[in-house]
Structures are given as structure tokens and as C-alpha cells.
PDB file of N, CA and C in Angstrom:
ATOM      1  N   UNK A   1      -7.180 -19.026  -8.388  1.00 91.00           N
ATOM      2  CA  UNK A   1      -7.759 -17.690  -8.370  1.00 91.00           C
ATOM      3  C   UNK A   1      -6.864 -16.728  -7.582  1.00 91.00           C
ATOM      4  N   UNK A   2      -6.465 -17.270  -6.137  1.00 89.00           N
ATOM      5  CA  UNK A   2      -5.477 -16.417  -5.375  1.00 89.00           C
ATOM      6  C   UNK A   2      -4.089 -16.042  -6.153  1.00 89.00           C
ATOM      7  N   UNK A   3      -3.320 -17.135  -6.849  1.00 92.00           N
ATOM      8  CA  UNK A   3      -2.473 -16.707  -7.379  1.00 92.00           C
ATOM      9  C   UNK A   3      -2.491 -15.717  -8.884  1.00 92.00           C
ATOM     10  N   UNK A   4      -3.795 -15.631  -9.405  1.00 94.00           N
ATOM     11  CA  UNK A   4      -3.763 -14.587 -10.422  1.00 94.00           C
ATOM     12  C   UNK A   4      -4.052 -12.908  -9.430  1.00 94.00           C
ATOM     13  N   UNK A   5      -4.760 -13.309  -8.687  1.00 95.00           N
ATOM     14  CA  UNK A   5      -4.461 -11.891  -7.894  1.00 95.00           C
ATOM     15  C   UNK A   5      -3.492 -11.262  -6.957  1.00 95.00           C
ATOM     16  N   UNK A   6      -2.824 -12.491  -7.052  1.00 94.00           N
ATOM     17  CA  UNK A   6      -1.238 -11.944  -6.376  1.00 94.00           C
ATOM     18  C   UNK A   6      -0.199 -11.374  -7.701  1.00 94.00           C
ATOM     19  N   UNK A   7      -0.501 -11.996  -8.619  1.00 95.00           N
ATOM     20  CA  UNK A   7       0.674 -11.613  -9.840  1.00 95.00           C
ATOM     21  C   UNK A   7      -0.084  -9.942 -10.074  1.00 95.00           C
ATOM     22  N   UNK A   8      -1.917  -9.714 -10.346  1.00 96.00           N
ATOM     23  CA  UNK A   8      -2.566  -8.270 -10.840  1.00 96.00           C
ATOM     24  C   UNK A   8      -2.556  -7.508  -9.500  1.00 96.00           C
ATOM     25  N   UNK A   9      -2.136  -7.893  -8.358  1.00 97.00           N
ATOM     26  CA  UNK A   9      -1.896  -6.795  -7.504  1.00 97.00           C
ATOM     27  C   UNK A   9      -0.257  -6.259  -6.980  1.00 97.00           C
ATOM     28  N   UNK A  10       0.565  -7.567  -7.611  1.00 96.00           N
ATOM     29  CA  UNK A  10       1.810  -6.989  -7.705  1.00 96.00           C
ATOM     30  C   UNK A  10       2.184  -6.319  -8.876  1.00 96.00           C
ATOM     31  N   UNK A  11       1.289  -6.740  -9.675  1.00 97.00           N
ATOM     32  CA  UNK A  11       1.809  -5.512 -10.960  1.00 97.00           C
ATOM     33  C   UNK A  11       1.116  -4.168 -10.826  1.00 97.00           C
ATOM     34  N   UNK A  12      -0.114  -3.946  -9.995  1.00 98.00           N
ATOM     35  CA  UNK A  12      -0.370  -2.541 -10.101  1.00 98.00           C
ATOM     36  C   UNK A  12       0.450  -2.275  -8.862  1.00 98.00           C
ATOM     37  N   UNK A  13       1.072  -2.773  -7.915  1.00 98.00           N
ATOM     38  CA  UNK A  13       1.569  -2.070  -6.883  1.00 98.00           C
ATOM     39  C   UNK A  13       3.003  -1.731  -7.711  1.00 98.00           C
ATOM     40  N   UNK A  14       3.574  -2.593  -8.222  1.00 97.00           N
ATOM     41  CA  UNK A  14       4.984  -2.216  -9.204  1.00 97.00           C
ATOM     42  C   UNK A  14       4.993  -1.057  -9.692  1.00 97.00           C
ATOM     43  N   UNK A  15       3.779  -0.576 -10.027  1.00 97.00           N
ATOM     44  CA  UNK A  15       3.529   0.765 -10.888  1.00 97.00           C
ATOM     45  C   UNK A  15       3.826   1.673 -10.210  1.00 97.00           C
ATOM     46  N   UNK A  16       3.865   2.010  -9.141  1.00 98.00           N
ATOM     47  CA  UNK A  16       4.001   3.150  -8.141  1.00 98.00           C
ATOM     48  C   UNK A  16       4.654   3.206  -7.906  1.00 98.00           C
ATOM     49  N   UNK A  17       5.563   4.596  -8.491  1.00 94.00           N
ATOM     50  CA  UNK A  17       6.883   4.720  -8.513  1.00 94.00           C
ATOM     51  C   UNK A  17       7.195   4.644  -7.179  1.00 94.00           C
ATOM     52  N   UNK A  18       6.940   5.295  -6.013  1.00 97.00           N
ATOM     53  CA  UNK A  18       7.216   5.264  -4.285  1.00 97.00           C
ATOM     54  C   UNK A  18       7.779   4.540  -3.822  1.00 97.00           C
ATOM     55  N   UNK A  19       7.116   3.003  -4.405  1.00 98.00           N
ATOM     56  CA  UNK A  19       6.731   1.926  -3.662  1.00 98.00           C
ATOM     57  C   UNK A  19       8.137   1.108  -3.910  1.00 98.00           C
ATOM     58  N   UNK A  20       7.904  -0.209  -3.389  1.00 97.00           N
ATOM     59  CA  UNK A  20       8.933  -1.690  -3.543  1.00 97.00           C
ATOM     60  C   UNK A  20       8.520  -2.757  -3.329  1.00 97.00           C
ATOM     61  N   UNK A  21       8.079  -3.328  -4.128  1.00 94.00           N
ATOM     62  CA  UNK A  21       7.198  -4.447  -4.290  1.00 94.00           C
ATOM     63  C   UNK A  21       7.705  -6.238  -4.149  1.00 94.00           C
ATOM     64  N   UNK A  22       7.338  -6.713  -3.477  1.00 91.00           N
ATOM     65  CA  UNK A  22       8.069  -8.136  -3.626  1.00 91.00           C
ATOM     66  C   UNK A  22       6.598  -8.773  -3.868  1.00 91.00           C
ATOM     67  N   UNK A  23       6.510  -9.537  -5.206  1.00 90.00           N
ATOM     68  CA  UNK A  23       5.700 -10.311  -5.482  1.00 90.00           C
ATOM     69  C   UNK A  23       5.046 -11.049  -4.369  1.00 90.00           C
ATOM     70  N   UNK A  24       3.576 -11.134  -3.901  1.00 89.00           N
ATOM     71  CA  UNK A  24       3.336 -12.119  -2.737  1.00 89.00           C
ATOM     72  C   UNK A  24       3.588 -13.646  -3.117  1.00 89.00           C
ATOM     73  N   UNK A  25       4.196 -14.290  -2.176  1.00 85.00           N
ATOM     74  CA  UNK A  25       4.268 -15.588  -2.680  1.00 85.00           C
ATOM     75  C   UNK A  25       2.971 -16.585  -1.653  1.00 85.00           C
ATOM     76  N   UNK A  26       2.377 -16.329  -0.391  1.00 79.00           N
ATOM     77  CA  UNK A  26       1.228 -16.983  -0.197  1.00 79.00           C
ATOM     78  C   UNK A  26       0.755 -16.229   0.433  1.00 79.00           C
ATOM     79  N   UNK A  27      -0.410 -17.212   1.260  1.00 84.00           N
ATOM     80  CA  UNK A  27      -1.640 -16.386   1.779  1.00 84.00           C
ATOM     81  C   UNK A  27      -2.205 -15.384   0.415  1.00 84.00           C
ATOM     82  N   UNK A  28      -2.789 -13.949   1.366  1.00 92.00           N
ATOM     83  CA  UNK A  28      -3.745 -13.251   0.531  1.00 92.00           C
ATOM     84  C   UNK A  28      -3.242 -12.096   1.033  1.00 92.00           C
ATOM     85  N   UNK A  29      -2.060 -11.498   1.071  1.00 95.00           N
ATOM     86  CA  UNK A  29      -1.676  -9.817   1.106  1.00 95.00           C
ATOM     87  C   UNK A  29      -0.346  -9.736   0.677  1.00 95.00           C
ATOM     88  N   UNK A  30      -0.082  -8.633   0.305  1.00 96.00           N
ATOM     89  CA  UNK A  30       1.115  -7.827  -0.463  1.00 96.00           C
ATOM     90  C   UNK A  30       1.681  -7.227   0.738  1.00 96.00           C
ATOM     91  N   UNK A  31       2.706  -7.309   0.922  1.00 96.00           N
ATOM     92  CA  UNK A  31       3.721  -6.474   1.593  1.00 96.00           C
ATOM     93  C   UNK A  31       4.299  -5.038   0.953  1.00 96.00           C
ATOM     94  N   UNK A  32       4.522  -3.945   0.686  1.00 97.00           N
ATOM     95  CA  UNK A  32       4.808  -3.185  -0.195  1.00 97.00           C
ATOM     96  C   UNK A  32       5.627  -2.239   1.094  1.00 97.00           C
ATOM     97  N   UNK A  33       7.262  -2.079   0.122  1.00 98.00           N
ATOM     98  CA  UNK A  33       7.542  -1.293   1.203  1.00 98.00           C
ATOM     99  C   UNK A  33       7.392   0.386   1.001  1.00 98.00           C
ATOM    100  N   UNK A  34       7.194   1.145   1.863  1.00 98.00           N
ATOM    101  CA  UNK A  34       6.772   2.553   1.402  1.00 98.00           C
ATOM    102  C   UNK A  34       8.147   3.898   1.832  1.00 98.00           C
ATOM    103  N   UNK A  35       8.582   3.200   2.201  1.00 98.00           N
ATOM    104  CA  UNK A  35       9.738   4.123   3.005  1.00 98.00           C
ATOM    105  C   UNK A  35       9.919   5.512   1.972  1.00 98.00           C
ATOM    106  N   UNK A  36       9.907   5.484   0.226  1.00 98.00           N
ATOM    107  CA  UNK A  36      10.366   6.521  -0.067  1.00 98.00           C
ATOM    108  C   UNK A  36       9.193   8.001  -0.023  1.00 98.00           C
ATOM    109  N   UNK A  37       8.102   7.413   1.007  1.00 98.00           N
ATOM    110  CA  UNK A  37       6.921   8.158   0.778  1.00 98.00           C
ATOM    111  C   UNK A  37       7.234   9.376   1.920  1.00 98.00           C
ATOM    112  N   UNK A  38       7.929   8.447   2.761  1.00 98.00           N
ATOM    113  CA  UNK A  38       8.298   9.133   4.265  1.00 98.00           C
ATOM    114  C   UNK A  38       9.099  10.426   4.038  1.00 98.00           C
ATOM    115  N   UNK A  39       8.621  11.274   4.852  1.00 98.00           N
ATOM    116  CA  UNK A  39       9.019  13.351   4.607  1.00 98.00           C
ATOM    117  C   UNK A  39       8.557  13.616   3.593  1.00 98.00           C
ATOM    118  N   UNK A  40       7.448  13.587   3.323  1.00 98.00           N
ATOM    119  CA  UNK A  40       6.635  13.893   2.328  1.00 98.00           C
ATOM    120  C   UNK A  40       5.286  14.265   2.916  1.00 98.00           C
ATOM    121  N   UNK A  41       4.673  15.481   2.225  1.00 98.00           N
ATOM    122  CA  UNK A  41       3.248  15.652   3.243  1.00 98.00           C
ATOM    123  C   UNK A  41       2.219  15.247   2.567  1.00 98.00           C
ATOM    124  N   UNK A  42       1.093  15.042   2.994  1.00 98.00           N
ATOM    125  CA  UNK A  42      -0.264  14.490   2.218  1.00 98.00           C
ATOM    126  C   UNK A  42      -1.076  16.005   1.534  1.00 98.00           C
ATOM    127  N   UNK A  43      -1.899  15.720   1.008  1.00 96.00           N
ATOM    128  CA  UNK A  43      -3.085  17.132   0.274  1.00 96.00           C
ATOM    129  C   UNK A  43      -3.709  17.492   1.604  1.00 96.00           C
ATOM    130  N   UNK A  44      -3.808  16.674   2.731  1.00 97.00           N
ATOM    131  CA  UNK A  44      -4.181  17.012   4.076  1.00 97.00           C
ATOM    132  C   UNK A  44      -3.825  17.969   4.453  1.00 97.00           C
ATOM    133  N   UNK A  45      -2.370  17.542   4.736  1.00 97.00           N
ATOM    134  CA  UNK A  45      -1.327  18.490   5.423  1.00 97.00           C
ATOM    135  C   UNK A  45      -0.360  17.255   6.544  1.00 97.00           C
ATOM    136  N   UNK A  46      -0.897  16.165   5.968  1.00 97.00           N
ATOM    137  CA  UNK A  46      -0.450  14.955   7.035  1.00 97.00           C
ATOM    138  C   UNK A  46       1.087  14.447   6.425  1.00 97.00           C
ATOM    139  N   UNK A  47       1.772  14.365   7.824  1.00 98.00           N
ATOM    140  CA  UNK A  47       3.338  14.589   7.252  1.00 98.00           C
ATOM    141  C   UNK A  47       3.717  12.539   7.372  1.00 98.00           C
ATOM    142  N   UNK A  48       3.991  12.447   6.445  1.00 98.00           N
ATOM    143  CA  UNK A  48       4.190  10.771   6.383  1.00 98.00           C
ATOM    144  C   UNK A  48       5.625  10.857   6.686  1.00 98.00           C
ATOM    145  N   UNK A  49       5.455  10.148   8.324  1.00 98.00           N
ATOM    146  CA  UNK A  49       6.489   9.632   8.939  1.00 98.00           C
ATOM    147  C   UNK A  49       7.155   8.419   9.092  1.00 98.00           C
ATOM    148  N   UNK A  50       5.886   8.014   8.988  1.00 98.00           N
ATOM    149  CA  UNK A  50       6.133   6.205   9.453  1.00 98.00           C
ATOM    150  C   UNK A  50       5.054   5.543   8.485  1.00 98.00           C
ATOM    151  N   UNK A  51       5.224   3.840   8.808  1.00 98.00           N
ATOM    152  CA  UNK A  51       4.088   2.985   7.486  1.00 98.00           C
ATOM    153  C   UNK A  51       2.377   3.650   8.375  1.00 98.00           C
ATOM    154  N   UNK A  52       2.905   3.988   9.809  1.00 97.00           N
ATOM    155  CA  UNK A  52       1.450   4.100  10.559  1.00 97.00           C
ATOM    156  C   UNK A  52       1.187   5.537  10.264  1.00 97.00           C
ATOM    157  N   UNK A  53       1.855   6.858   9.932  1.00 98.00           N
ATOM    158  CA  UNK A  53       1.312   7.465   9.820  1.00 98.00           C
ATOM    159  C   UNK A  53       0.546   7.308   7.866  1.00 98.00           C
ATOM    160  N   UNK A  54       1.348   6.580   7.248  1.00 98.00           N
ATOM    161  CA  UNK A  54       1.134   6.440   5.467  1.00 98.00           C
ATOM    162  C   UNK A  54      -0.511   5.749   6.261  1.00 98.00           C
ATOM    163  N   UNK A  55      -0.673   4.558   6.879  1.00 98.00           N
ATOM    164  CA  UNK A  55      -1.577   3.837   7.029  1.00 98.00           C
ATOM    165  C   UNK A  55      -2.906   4.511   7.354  1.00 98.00           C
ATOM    166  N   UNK A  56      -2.621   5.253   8.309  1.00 98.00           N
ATOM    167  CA  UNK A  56      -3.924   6.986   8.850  1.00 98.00           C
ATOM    168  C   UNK A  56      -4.358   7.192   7.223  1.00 98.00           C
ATOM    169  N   UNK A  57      -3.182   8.325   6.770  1.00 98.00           N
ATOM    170  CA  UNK A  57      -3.580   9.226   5.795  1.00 98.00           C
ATOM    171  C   UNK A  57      -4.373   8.311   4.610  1.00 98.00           C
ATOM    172  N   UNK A  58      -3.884   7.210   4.658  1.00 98.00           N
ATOM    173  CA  UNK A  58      -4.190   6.533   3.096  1.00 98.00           C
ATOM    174  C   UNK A  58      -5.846   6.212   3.542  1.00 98.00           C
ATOM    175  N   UNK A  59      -6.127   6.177   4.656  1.00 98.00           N
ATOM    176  CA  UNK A  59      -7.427   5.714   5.336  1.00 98.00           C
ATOM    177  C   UNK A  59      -8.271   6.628   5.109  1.00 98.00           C
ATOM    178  N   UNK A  60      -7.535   7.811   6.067  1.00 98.00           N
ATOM    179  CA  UNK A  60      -8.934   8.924   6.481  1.00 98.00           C
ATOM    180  C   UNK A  60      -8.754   9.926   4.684  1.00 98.00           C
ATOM    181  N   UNK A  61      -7.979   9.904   3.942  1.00 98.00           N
ATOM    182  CA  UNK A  61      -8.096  10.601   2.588  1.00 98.00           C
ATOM    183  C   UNK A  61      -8.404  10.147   1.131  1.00 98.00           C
ATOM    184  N   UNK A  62      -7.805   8.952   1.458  1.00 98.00           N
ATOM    185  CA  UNK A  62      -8.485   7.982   0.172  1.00 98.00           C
ATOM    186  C   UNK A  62      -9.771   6.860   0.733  1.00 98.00           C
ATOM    187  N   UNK A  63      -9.723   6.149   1.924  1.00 97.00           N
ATOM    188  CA  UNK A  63     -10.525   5.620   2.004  1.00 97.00           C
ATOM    189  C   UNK A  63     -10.258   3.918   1.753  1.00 97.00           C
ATOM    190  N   UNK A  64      -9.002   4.079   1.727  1.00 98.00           N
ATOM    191  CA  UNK A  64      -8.392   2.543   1.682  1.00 98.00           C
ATOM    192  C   UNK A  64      -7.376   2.294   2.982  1.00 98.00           C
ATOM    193  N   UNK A  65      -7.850   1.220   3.536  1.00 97.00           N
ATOM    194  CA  UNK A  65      -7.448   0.702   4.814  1.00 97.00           C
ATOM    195  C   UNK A  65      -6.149  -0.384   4.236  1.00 97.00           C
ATOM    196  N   UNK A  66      -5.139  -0.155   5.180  1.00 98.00           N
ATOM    197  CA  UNK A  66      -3.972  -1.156   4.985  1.00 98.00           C
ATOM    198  C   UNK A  66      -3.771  -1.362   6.359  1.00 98.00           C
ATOM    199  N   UNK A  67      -2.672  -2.227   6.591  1.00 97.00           N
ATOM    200  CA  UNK A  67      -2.229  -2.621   8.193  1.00 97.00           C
ATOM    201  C   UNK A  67      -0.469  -2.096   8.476  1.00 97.00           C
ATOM    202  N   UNK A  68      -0.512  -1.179   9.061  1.00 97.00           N
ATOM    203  CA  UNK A  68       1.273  -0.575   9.256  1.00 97.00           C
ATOM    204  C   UNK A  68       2.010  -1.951   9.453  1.00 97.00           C
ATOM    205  N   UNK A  69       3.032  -1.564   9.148  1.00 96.00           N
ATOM    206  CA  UNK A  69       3.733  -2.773   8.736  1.00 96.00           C
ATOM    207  C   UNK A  69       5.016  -3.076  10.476  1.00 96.00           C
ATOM    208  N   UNK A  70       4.360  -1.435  11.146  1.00 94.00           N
ATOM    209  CA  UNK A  70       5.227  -1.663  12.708  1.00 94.00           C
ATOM    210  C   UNK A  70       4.671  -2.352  13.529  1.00 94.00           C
ATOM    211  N   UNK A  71       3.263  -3.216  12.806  1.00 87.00           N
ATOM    212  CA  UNK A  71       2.783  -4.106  13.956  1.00 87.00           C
ATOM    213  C   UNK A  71       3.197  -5.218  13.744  1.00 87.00           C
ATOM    214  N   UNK A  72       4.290  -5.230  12.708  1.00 92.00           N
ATOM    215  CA  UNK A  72       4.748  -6.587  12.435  1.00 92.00           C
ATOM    216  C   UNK A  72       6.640  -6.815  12.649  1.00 92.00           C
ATOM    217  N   UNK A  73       6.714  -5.778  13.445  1.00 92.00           N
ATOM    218  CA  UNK A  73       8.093  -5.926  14.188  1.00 92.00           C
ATOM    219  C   UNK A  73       9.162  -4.875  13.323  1.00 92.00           C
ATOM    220  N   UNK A  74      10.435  -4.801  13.803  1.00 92.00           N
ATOM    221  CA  UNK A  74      11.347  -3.784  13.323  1.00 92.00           C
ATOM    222  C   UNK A  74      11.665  -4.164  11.960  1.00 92.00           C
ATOM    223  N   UNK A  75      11.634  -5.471  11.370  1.00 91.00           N
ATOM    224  CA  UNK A  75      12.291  -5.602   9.964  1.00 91.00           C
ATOM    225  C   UNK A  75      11.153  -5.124   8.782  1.00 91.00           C
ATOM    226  N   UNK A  76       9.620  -5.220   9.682  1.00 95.00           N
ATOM    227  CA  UNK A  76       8.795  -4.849   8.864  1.00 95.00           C
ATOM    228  C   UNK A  76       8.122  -3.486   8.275  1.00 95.00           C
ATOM    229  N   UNK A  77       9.053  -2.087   9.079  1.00 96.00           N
ATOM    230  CA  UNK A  77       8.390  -1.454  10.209  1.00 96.00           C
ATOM    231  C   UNK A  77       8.173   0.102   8.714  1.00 96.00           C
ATOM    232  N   UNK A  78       8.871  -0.405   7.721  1.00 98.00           N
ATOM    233  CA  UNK A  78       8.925   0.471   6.497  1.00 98.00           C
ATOM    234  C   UNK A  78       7.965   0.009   5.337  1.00 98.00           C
ATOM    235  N   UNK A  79       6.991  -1.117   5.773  1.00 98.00           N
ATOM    236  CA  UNK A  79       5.846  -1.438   5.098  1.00 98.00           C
ATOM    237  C   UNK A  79       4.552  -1.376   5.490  1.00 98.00           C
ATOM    238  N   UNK A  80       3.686  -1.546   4.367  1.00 98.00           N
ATOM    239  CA  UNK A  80       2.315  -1.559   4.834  1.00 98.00           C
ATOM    240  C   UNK A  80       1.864  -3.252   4.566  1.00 98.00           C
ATOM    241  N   UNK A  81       0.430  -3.751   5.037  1.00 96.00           N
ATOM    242  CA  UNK A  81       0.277  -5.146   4.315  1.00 96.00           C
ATOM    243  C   UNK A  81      -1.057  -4.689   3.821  1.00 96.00           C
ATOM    244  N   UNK A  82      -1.734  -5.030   2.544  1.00 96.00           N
ATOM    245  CA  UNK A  82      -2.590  -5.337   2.398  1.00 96.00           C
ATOM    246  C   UNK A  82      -3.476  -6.403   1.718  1.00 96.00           C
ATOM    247  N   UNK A  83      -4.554  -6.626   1.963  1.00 96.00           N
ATOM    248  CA  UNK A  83      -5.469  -7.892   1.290  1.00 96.00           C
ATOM    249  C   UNK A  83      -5.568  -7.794  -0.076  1.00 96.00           C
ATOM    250  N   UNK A  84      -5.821  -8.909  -0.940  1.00 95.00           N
ATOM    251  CA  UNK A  84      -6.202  -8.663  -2.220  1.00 95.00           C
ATOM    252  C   UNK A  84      -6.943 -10.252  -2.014  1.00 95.00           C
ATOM    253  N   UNK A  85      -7.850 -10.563  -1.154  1.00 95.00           N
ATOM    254  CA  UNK A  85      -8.752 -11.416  -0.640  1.00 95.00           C
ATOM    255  C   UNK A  85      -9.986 -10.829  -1.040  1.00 95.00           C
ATOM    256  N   UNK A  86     -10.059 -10.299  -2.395  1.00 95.00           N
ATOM    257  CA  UNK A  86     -11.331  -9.694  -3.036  1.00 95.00           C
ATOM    258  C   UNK A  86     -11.527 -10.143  -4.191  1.00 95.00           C
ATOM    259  N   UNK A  87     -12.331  -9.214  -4.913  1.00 95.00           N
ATOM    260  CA  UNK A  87     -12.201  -9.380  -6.435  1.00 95.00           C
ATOM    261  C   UNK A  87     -11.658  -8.539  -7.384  1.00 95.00           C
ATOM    262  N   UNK A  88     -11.417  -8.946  -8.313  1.00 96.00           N
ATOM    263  CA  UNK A  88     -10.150  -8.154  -9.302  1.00 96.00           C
ATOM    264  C   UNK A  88     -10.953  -6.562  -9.226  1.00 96.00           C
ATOM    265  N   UNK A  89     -11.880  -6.404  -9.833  1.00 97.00           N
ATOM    266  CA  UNK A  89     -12.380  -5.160  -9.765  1.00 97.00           C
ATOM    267  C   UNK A  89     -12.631  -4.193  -8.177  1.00 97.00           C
ATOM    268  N   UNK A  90     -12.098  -4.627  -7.160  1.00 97.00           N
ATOM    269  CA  UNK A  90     -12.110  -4.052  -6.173  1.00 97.00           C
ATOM    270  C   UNK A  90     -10.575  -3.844  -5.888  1.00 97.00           C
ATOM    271  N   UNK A  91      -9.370  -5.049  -6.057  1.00 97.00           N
ATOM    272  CA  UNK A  91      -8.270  -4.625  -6.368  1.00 97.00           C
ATOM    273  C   UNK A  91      -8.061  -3.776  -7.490  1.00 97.00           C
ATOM    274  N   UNK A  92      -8.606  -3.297  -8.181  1.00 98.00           N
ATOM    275  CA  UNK A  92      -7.856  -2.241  -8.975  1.00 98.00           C
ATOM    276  C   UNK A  92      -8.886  -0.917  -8.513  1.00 98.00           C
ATOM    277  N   UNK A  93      -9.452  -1.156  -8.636  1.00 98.00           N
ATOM    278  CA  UNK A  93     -10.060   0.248  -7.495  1.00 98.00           C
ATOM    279  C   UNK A  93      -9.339   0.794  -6.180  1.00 98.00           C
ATOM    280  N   UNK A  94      -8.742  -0.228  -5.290  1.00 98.00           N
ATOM    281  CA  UNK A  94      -8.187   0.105  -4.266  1.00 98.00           C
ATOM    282  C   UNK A  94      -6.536   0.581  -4.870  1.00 98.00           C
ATOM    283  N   UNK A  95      -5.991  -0.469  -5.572  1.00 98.00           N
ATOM    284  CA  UNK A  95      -4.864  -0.291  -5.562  1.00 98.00           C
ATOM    285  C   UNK A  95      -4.380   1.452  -6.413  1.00 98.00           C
ATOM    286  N   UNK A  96      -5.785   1.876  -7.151  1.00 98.00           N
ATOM    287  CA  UNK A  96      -5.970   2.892  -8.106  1.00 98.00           C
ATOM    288  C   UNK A  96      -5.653   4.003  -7.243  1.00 98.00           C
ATOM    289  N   UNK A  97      -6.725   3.931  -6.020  1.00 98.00           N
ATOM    290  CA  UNK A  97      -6.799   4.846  -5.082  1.00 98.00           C
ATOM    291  C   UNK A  97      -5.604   5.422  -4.414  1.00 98.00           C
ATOM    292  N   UNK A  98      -4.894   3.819  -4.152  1.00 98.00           N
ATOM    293  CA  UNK A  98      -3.072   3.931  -3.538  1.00 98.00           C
ATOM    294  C   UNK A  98      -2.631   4.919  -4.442  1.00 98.00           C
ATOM    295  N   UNK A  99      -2.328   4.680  -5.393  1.00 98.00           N
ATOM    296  CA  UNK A  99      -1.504   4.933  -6.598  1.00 98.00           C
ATOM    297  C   UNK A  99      -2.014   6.468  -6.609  1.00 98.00           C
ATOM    298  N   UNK A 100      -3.239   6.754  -6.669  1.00 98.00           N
ATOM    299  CA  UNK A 100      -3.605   8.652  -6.635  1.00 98.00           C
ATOM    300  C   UNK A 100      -3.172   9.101  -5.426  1.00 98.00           C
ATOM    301  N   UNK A 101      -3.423   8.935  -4.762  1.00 98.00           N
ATOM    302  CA  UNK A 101      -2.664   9.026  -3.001  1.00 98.00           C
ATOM    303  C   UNK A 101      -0.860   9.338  -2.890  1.00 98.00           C
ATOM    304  N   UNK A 102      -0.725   8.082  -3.063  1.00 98.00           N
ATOM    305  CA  UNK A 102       0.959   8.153  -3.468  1.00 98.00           C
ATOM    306  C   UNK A 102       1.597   9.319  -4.684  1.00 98.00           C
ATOM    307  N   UNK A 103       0.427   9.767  -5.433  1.00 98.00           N
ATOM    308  CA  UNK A 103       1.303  10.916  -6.723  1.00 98.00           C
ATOM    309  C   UNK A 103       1.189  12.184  -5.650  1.00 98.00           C
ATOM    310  N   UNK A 104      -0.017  12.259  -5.244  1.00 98.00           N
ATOM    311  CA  UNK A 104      -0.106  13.666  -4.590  1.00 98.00           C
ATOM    312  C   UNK A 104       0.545  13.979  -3.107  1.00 98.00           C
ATOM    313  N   UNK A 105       1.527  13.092  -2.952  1.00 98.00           N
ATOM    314  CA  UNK A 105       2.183  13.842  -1.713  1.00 98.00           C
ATOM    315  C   UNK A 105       3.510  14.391  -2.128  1.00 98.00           C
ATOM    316  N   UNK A 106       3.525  15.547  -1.617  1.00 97.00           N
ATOM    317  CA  UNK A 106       4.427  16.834  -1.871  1.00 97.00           C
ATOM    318  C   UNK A 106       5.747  16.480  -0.668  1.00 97.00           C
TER     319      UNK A 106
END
């Protein structure tokens, strides 16, 4: 079951043009790196600096929680992580949400 939702959450994260995706290979989260999101502002007005400021905005405007990827040291520090320790229909809802989030920053 885990590994069909690692292949349907690396393919909707693939979709986003922003993004950089490395297929998860265990556990239950995606690494996705976001760096090309950075100097870019949100519909807020929130200026994406870092994976922690992408991690805020994607929270308090879409409503989808990820984990900055600077709590996971300097090599990590241009990603976000998130779970797909759900069900398919909640991964594509969330990952949907990413994906509207990620078009609208200017």
C-alpha cells in the first residue's frame, strides 16, 4: 500500500513545475526540493525565502502543513518533507493544494 503511494505522490509532486522530486524510496514522506520557489512572493504578500518561510505560507494560505527541510541540516535546507501516511484521496487533495499554491506565487 505504502509503495503505491510513494510512486501517486511522486508523480503529482513531478507535476509542479517549481519543484524536484526524487521518488521516495522508504518510510512514508517525500522530500521535494523547492529552491526554485525562493524570491518569489505569495497572494499574501509572503516573500519565500527559505523551505521555512515556503513551509509558513503553504500552512497559514493553503492549509497544508509540511516540515522545512532546515530542520534537517544544511544539505537538506532547500527542501520541504512531507507525509503521504494517508489515503490516496487526501494525497491528492493536499498535493492539489501544493500545486495551486506553487502556480500563484509571483
Amino acid at each position: 500500500v505504502f509503495a503505491g503511494r510513494a510512486r501517486l505522490v511522486a508523480e503529482l509532486l513531478g507535476e509542479i513545475d517549481r519543484f524536484r522530486t526524487i521518488p521516495p524510496s522508504g518510510a512514508f514522506y517525500a522530500f521535494p526540493e523547492v529552491a526554485r520557489c525562493f524570491g518569489l512572493t505569495s497572494p499574501a504578500g509572503r516573500t519565500i525565502d527559505s523551505s521555512g518561510a515556503f513551509a509558513e505560507g503553504l500552512l497559514e494560505e493553503a492549509e497544508v502543513a509540511v516540515v522545512s527541510g532546515e530542520d534537517f541540516g544544511e544539505v537538506a535546507r532547500d527542501h520541504i518533507r512531507l507525509s503521504f501516511a494517508c489515503g490516496e484521496d487526501q494525497i491528492r487533495r493536499g498535493v492539489g493544494r501544493i500545486a495551486e499554491w506553487v502556480a500563484s506565487l509571483r
